[in-house]
Protein backbone atom coordinates (compact mmCIF):
# COMPACT_ATOMS: atom_id res chain seq x y z
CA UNK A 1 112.01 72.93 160.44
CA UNK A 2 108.87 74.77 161.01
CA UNK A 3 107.11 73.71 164.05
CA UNK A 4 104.27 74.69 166.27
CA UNK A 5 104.23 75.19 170.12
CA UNK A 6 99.96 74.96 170.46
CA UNK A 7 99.16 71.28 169.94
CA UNK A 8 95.29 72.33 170.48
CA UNK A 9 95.17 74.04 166.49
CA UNK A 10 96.14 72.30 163.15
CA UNK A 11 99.63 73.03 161.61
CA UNK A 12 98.07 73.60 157.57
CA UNK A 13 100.06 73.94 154.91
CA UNK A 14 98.91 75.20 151.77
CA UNK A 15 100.60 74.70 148.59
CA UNK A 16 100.37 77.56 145.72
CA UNK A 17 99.30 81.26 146.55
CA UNK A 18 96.81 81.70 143.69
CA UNK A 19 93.15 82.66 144.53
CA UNK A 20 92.01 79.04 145.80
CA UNK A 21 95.44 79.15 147.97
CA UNK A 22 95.16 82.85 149.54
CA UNK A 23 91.36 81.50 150.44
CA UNK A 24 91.66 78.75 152.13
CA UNK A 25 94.54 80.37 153.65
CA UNK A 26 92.61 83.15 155.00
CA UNK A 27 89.56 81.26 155.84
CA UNK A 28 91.80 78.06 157.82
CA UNK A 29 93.71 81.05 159.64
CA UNK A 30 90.67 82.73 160.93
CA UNK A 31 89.27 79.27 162.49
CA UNK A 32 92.54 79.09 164.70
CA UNK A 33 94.96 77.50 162.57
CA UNK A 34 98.66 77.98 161.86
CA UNK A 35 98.77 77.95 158.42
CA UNK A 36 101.96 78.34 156.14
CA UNK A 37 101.56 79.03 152.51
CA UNK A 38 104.43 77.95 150.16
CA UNK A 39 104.98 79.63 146.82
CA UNK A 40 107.62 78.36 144.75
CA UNK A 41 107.84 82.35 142.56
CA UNK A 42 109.38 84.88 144.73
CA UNK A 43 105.19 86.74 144.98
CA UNK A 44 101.60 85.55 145.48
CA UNK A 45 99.42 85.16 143.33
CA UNK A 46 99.79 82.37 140.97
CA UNK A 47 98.22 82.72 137.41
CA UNK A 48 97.01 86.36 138.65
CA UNK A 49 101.18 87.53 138.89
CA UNK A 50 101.92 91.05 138.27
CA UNK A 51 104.97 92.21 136.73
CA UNK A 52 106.30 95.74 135.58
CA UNK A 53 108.77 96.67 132.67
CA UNK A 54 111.82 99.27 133.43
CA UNK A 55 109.93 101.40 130.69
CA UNK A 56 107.05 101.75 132.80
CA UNK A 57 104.36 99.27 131.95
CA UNK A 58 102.68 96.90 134.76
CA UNK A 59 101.08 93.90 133.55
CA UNK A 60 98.77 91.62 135.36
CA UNK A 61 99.53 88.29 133.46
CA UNK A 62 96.19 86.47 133.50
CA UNK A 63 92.58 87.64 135.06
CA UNK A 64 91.51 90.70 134.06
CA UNK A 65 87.65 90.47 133.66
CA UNK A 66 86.29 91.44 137.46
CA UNK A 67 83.13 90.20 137.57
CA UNK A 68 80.44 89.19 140.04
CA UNK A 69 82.29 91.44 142.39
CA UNK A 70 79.10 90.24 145.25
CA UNK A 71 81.00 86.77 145.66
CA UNK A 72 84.19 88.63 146.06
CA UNK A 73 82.49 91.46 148.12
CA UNK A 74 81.69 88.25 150.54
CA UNK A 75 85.29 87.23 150.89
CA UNK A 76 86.77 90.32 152.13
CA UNK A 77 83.22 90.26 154.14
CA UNK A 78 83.63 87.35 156.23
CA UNK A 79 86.58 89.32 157.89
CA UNK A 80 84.38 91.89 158.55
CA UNK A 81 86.28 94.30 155.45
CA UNK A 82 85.47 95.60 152.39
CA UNK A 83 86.79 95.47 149.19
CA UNK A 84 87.27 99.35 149.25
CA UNK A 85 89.44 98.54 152.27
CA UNK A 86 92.43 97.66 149.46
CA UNK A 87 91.47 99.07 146.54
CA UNK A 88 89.49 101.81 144.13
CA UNK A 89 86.89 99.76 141.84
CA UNK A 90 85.90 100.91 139.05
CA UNK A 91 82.89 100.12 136.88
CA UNK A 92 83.71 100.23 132.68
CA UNK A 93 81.83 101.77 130.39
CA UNK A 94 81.35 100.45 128.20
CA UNK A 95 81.84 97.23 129.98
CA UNK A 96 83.62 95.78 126.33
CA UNK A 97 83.13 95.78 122.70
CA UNK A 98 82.63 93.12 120.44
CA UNK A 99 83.92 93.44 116.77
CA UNK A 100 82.05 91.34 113.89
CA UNK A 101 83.16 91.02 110.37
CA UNK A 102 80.56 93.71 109.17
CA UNK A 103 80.58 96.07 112.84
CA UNK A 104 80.88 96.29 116.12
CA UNK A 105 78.83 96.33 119.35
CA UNK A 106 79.29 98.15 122.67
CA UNK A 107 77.76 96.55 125.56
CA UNK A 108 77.01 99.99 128.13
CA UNK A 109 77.09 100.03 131.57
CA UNK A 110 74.01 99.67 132.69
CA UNK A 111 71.58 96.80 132.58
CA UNK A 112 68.70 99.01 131.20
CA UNK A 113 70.50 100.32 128.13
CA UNK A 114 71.56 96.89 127.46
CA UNK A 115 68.43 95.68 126.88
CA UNK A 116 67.50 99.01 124.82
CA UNK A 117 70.63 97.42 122.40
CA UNK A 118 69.00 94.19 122.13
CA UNK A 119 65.79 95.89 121.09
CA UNK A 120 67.32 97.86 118.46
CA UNK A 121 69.26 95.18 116.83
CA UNK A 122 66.32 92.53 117.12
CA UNK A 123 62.40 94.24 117.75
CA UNK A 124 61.32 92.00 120.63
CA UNK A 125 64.85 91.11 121.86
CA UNK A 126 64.71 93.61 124.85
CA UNK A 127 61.64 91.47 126.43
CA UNK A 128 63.20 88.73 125.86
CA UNK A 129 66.33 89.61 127.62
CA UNK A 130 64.52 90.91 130.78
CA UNK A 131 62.91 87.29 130.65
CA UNK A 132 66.35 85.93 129.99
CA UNK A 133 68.03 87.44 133.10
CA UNK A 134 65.21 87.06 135.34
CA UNK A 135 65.70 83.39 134.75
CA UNK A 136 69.70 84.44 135.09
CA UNK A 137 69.20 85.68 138.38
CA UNK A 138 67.36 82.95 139.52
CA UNK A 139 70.01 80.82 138.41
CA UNK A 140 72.97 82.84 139.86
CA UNK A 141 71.35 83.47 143.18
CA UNK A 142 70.60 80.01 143.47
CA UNK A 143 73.60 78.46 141.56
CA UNK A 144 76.46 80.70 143.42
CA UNK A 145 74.87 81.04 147.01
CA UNK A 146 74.01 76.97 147.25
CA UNK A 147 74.85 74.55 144.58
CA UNK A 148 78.80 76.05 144.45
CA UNK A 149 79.12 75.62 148.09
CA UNK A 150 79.32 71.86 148.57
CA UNK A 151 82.43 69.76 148.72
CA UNK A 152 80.45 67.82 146.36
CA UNK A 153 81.54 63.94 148.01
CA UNK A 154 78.12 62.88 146.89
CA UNK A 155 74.62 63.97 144.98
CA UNK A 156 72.91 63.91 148.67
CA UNK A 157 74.54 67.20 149.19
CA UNK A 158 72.07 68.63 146.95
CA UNK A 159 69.11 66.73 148.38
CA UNK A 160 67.63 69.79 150.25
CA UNK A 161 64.21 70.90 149.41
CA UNK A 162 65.55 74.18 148.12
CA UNK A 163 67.73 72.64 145.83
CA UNK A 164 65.31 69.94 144.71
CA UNK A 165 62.70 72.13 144.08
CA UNK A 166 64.89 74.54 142.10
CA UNK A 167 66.25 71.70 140.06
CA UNK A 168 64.51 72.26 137.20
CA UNK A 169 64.17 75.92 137.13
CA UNK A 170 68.37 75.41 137.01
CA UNK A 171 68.46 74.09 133.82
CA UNK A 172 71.19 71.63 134.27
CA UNK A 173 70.40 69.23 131.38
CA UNK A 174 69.54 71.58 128.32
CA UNK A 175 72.89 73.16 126.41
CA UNK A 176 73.65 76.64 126.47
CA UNK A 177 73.38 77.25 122.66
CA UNK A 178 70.21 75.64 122.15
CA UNK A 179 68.86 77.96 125.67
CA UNK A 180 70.14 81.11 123.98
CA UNK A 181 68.63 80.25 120.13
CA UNK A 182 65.60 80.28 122.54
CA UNK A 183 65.37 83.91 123.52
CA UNK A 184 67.61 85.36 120.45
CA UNK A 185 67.47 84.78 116.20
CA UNK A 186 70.35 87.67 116.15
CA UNK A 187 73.67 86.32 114.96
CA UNK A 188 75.41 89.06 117.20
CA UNK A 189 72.85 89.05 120.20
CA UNK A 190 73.71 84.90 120.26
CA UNK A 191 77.35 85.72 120.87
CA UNK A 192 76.86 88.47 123.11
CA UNK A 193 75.32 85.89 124.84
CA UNK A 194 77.36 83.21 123.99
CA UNK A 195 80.66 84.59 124.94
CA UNK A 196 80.77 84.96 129.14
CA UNK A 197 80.93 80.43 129.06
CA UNK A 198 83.83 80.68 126.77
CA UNK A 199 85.67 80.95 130.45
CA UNK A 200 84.62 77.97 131.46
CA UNK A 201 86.08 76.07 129.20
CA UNK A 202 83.60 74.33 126.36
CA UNK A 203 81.59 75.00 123.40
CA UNK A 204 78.22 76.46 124.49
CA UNK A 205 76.82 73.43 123.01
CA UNK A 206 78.32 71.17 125.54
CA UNK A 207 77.77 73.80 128.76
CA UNK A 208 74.86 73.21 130.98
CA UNK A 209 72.68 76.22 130.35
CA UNK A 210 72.58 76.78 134.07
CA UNK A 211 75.72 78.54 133.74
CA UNK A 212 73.28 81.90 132.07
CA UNK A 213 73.94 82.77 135.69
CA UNK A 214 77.40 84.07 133.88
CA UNK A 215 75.77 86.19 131.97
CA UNK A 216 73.80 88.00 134.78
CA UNK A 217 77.01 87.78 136.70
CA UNK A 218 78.47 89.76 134.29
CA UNK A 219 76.44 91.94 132.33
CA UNK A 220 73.55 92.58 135.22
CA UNK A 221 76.03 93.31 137.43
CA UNK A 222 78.53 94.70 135.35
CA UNK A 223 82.03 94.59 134.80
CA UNK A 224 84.45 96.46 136.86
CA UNK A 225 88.54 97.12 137.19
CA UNK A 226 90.25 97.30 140.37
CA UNK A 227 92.95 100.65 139.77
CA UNK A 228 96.51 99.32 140.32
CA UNK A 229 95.23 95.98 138.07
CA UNK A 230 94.05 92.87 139.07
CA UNK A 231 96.90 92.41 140.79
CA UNK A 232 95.54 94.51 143.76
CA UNK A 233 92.59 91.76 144.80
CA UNK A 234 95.81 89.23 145.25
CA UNK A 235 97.39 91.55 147.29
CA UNK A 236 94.54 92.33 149.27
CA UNK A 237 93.70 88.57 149.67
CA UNK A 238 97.28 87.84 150.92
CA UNK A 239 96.88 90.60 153.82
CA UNK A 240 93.62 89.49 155.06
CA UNK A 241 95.33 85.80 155.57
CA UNK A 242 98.18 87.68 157.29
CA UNK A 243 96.02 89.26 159.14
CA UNK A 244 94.49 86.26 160.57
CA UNK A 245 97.32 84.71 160.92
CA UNK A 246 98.94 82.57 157.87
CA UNK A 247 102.51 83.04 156.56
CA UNK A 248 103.60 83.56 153.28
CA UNK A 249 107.13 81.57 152.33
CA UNK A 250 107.81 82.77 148.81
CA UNK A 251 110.69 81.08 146.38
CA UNK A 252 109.70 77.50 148.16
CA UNK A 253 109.11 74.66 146.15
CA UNK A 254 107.25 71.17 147.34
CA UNK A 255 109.24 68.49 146.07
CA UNK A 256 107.51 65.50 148.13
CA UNK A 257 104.61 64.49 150.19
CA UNK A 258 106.56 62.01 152.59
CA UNK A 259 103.45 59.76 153.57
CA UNK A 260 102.92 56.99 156.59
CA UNK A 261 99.66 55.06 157.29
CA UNK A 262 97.11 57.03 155.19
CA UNK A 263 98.82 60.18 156.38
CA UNK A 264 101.03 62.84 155.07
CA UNK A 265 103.31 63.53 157.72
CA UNK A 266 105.75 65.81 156.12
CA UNK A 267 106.97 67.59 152.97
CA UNK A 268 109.58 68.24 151.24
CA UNK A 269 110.34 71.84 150.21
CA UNK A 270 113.89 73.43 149.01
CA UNK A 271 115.61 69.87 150.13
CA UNK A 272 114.19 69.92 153.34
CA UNK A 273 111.23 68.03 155.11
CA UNK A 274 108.62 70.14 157.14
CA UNK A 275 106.06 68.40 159.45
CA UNK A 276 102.13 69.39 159.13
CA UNK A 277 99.07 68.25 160.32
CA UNK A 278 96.88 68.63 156.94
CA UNK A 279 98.29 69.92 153.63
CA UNK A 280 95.83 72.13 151.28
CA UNK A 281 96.93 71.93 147.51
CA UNK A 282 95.89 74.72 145.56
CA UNK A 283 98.90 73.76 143.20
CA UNK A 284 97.90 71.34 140.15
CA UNK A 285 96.26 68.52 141.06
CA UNK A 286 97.58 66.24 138.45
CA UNK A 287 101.17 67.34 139.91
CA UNK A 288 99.87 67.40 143.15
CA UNK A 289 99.22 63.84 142.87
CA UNK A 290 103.09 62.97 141.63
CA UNK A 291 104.22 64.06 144.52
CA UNK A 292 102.79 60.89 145.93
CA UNK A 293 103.17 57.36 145.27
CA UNK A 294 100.92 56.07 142.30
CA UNK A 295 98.79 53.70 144.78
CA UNK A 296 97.45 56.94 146.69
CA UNK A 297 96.69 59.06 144.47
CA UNK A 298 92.95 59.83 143.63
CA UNK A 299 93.70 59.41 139.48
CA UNK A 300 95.66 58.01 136.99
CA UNK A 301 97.49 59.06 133.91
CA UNK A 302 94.40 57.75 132.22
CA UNK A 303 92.11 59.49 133.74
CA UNK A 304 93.31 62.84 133.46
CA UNK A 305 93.57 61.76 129.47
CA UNK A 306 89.79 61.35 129.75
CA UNK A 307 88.93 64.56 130.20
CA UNK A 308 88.11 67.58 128.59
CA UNK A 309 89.84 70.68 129.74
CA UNK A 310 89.70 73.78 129.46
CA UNK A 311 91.92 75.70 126.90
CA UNK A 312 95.25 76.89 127.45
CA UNK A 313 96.19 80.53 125.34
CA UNK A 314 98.58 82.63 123.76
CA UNK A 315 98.88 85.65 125.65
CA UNK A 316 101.26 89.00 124.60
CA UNK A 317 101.97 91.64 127.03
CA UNK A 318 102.93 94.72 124.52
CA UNK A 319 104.18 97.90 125.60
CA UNK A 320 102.89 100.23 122.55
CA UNK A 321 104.45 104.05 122.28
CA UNK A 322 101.28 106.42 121.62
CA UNK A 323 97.77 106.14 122.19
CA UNK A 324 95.21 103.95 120.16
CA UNK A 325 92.38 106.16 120.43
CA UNK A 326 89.43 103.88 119.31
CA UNK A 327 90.61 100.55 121.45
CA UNK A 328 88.72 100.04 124.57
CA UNK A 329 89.59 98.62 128.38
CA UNK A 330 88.20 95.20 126.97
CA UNK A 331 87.44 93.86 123.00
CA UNK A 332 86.44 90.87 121.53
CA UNK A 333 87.82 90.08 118.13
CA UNK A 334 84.77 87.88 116.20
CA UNK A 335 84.76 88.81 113.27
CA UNK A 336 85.72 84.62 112.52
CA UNK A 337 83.45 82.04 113.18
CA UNK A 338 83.20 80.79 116.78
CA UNK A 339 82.70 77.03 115.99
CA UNK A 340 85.78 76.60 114.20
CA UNK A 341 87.79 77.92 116.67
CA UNK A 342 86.42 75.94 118.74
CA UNK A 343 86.97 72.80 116.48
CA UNK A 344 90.38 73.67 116.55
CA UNK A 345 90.57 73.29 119.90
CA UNK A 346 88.88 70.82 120.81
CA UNK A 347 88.40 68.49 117.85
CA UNK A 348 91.33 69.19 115.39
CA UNK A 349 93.52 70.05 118.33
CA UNK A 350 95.83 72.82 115.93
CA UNK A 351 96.43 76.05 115.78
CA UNK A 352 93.45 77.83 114.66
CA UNK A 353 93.63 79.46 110.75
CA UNK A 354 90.91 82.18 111.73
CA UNK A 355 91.75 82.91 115.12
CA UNK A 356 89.33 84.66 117.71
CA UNK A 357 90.91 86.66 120.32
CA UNK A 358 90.60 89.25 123.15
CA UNK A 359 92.43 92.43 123.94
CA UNK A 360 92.82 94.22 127.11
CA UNK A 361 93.69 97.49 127.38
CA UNK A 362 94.01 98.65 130.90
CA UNK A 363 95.79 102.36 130.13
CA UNK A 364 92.01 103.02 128.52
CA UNK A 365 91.30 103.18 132.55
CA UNK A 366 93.93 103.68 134.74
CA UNK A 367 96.59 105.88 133.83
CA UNK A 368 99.54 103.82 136.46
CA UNK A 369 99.92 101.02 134.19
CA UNK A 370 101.41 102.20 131.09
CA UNK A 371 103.53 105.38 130.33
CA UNK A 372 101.84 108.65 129.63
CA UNK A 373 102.11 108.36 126.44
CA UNK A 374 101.85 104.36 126.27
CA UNK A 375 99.56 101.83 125.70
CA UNK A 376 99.26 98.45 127.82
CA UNK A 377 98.17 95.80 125.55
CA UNK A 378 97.07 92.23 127.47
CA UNK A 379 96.11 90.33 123.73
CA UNK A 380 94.97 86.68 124.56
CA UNK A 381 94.36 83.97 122.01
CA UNK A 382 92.53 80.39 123.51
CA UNK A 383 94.55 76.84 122.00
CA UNK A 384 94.00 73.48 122.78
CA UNK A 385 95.97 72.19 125.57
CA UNK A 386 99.56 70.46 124.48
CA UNK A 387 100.07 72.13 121.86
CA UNK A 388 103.38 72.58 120.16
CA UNK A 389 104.44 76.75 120.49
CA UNK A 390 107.48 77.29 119.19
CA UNK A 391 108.41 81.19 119.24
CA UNK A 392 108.34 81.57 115.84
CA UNK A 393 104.87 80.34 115.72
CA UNK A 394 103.57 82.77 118.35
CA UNK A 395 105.22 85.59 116.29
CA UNK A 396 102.87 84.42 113.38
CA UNK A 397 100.24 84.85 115.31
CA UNK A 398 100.66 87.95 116.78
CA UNK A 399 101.01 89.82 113.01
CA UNK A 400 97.70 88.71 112.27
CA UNK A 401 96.46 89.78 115.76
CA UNK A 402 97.94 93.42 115.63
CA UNK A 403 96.63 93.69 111.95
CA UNK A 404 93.25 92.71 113.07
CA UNK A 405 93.69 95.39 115.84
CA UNK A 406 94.56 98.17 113.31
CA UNK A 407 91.88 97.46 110.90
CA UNK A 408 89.08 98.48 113.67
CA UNK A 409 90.91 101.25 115.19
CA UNK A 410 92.37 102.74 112.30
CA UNK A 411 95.40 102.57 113.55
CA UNK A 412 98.57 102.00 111.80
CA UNK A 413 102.44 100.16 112.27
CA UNK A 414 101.86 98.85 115.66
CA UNK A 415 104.63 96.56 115.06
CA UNK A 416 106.89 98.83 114.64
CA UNK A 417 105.76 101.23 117.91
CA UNK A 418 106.24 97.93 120.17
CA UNK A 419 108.48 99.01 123.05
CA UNK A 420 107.82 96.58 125.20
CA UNK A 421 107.22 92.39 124.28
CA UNK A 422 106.45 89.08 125.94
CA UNK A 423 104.55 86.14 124.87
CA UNK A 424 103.16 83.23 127.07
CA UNK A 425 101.92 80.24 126.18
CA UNK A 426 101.50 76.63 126.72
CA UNK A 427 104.64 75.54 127.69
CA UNK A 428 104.93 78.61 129.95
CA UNK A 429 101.99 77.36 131.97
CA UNK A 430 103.95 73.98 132.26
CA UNK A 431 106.76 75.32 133.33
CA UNK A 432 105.68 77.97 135.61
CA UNK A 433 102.27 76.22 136.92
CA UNK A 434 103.00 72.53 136.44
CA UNK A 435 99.85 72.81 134.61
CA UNK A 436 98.56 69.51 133.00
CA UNK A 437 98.91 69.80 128.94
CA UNK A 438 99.74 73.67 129.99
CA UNK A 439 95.95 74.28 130.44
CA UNK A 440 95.58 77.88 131.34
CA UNK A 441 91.51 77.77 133.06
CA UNK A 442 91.36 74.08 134.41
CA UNK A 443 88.81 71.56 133.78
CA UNK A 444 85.53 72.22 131.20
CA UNK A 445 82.46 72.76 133.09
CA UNK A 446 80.81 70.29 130.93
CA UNK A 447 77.90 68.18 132.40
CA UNK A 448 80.03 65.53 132.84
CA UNK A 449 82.80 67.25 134.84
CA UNK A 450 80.15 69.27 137.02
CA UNK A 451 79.73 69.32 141.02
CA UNK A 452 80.27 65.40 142.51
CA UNK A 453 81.50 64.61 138.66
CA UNK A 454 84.54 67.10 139.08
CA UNK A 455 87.69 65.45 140.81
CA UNK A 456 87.47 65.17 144.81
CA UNK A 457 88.71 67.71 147.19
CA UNK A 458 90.36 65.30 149.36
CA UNK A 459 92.19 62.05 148.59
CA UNK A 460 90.44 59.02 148.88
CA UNK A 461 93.66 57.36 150.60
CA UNK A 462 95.58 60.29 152.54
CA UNK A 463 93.24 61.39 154.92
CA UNK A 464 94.78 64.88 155.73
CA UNK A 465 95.53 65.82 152.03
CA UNK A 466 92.99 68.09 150.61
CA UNK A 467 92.49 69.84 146.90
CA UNK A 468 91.69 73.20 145.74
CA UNK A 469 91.10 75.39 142.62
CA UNK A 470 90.46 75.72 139.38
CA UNK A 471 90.73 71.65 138.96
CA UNK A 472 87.96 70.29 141.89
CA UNK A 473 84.84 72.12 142.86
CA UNK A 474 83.53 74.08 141.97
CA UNK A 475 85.60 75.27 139.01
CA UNK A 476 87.49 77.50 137.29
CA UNK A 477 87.61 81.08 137.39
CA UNK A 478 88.23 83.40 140.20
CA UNK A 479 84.89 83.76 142.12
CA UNK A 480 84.93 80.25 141.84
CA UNK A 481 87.88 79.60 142.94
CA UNK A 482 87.86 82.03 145.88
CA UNK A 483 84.70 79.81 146.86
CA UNK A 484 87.09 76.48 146.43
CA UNK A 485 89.68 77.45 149.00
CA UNK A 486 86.33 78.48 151.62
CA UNK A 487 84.96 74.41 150.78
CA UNK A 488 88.45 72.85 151.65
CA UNK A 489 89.52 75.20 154.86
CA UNK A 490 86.07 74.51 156.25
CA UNK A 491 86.52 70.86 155.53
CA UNK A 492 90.34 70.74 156.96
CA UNK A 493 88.90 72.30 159.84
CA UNK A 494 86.56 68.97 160.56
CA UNK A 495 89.89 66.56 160.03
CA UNK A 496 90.47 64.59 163.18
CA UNK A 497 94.17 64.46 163.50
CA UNK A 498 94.57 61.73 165.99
């Protein structure tokens, strides 16, 4: 039994270690907490795991785009660090390459010799991408400093005169494909533009085109790699919570929320029942909520089916023997058209017959995570949620993704050069996450799901159970998500407990 001597601070417990988790960890440990994160894998991190291969490869297993590094700048921040405490950061260049059917594009470093790239491929396209990211900036400044920080129990959050005034300068009705047909005619310059809301979830045509702060937060302020992998912002998350405080209890699994009179009053983890003041679930929130009976929970089964989530993936983690001199740290396979990938995903709900896909190659940058002469391959496919993904199946796909990969670099009989192999996919993120349909990036950040429309952060009938993450406000994604776990400590931290 884990107890607590000082009756004048909260006993928290927070379920899952990913980003959301490690937050609010952090954030309820610094106000004076005690605060015990349980993990049910034997290492923090959730979707953001690390693993390494006896051969010598390391592979983070999901984020590996770091960008707007200012919101996570602000984390380590409000503990008066630094990012550069934990780790080296590194800005790519370029910061990735998209490949068409006909050629390829390589988005540079810097902001200025982007737009010079829009200019050449469309005459006029370079003023209209200053005017486009101006607008961006506006929108990301705005967007990510004051409309993402609300627990979002109601629209009079957002009732300031800041926000008011700024409400149409946000954009929040127009889509994002009919915004960017605006400012661009190119074919490539609209998926250069295009591609950053692919993370949240939706076809452009169904995002609000507020979220153009993406694009500033990515290409403005450019995309960067923290050495060791991606892995090394979990770790450094985990010791600032230690630091103020929190425990970590790793290979722990929550069975039950044991609940009396609106109140959790214990849980159940490893067979055995642990008393807390307020729990913090950064786990799923659709399995969250079975670990309660079905009159308290916030949703039903038939809710959940209403909405539109984002996808789930096919991932490979290859260990490749030589180098593959023309890949890069990040590329974008669209040579295919976007829209019926889409389809397939969230219309046709298959398996996609001209797949899109991304490829990571971390080796390109940092020489720890692969074998001198080794390449680390992170190849990631987006599916629709629930879909069937039998082994042989992600086999199939993973021929057609390494010939697509040796056709632009020239390279050939990757196949057969594999050293290392793992593939990941939907049921994987079941298993391992408890994530609803095995969704791999949460909810869509459509209109409909946005801000007060997104699921609640704390249950409408349990009065010391709170949410987090990629499911509740403000979305998915890891800035986003480091921002949900600051919402929900700084809300715990209001709970009356008498």
């Amino acid at each position: 039994m884990i107890t607590n001597t000082n009756s004048l601070r909260k006993r928290i417990a927070v379920i899952g270690s990913g980003f959301s988790g490690l937050s609010a960890a952090a954030y309820a440990a610094k106000s004076g907490h005690e605060v015990h994160v349980f993990e049910k894998h034997h290492q923090p991190g959730g979707r953001a795991r690390q693993f390494k291969t006896e051969n010598g490869y390391v592979f983070d297993m999901g984020p590996s785009w770091y960008w707007m590094p200012d919101i996570i700048e602000d984390f380590f921040s409000d503990f008066d660090y630094k990012a550069s405490d934990f780790f080296q950061l590194v800005s790519l260049d370029p910061q990735f390459e998209m490949v068409f059917s006909k050629e390829k594009v390589s988005v540079p470093e810097k902001n200025s010799e982007i737009r010079d790239l829009f200019e050449k491929i469309e005459p006029g396209a370079g003023r209209r991408y200053d005017q486009f990211m101006q607008s961006a900036q506006f929108k990301y400044e705005t967007g990510m400093k004051d409309f993402v920080t609300k627990p979002c129990y109601s629209w009079l959050e957002f009732a300031s005169l800041k926000i008011a005034g700024s409400a149409l300068k946000l954009d929040l009705v127009s889509n994002f494909r009919k915004y960017v047909s605006g400012y661009f005619s190119d074919p490539k310059l609209r998926s250069l533009m295009e591609f950053p809301v692919i993370f949240l979830g939706a076809s452009p045509q169904h995002i609000p085109a507020l979220y153009s702060l993406m694009n500033y937060g990515g290409y403005v302020l450019g995309t960067k790699y923290p050495m060791g992998g991606f892995y090394q912002l979990v770790l450094a998350m985990k010791k600032v919570a230690e630091k103020q405080g929190a425990t970590f209890h790793f290979n722990h699994n929550v069975q039950q929320f044991n609940t009396e009179k609106g109140k959790v009053t214990s849980i159940r983890i490893n067979g055995e029942d642990h008393e807390f003041d307020a729990v913090i679930a950064s786990s799923d929130y659709h399995h969250t909520e079975t670990l309660i009976p079905e009159s308290l929970r916030n949703y039903t089964d038939a809710y959940w089916k209403t909405r539109t989530f984002a996808p789930s993936c096919l991932i490979y983690y290859l260990g490749v023997k030589g180098k593959i001199p023309h890949l890069k740290h990040h590329t974008l396979f669209f040579e295919n058209e976007l829209d019926d990938h889409i389809d397939c995903i969230y219309k046709d709900k298959k398996w996609p017959s001209k797949p899109l896909f991304y490829v990571c190659c971390p080796s390109k940058t940092d020489p720890d995570v692969a074998p001198q002469d080794g390449e680390n391959l992170f190849l990631l496919l987006p599916l629709a949620p629930g879909i069937h993904d039998e082994e042989s199946l992600r086999e199939q796909y993973l021929i057609k993704m390494l010939a697509r990969i040796e056709k632009h670099t020239g390279e050939n009989g990757l196949l057969s050069r594999i050293e290392y192999k793992r593939s990941y996919c939907v049921s994987d993120f079941i298993s391992d996450y408890n994530a609803y349909e095995g969704n791999a990036y949460g909810l869509s950040n459509t209109l409909s799901q946005t801000a007060v429309l997104k699921p609640k952060i704390r249950n409408k009938k349990i009065k010391n159970l709170f949410y987090t993450g990629q499911l509740t406000v403000p979305g998915p994604g890891v800035p986003p998500s480091v921002i949900s776990g600051k919402i929900v400590a700084a809300e715990v931290s209001k709970l009356k407990i008498n």
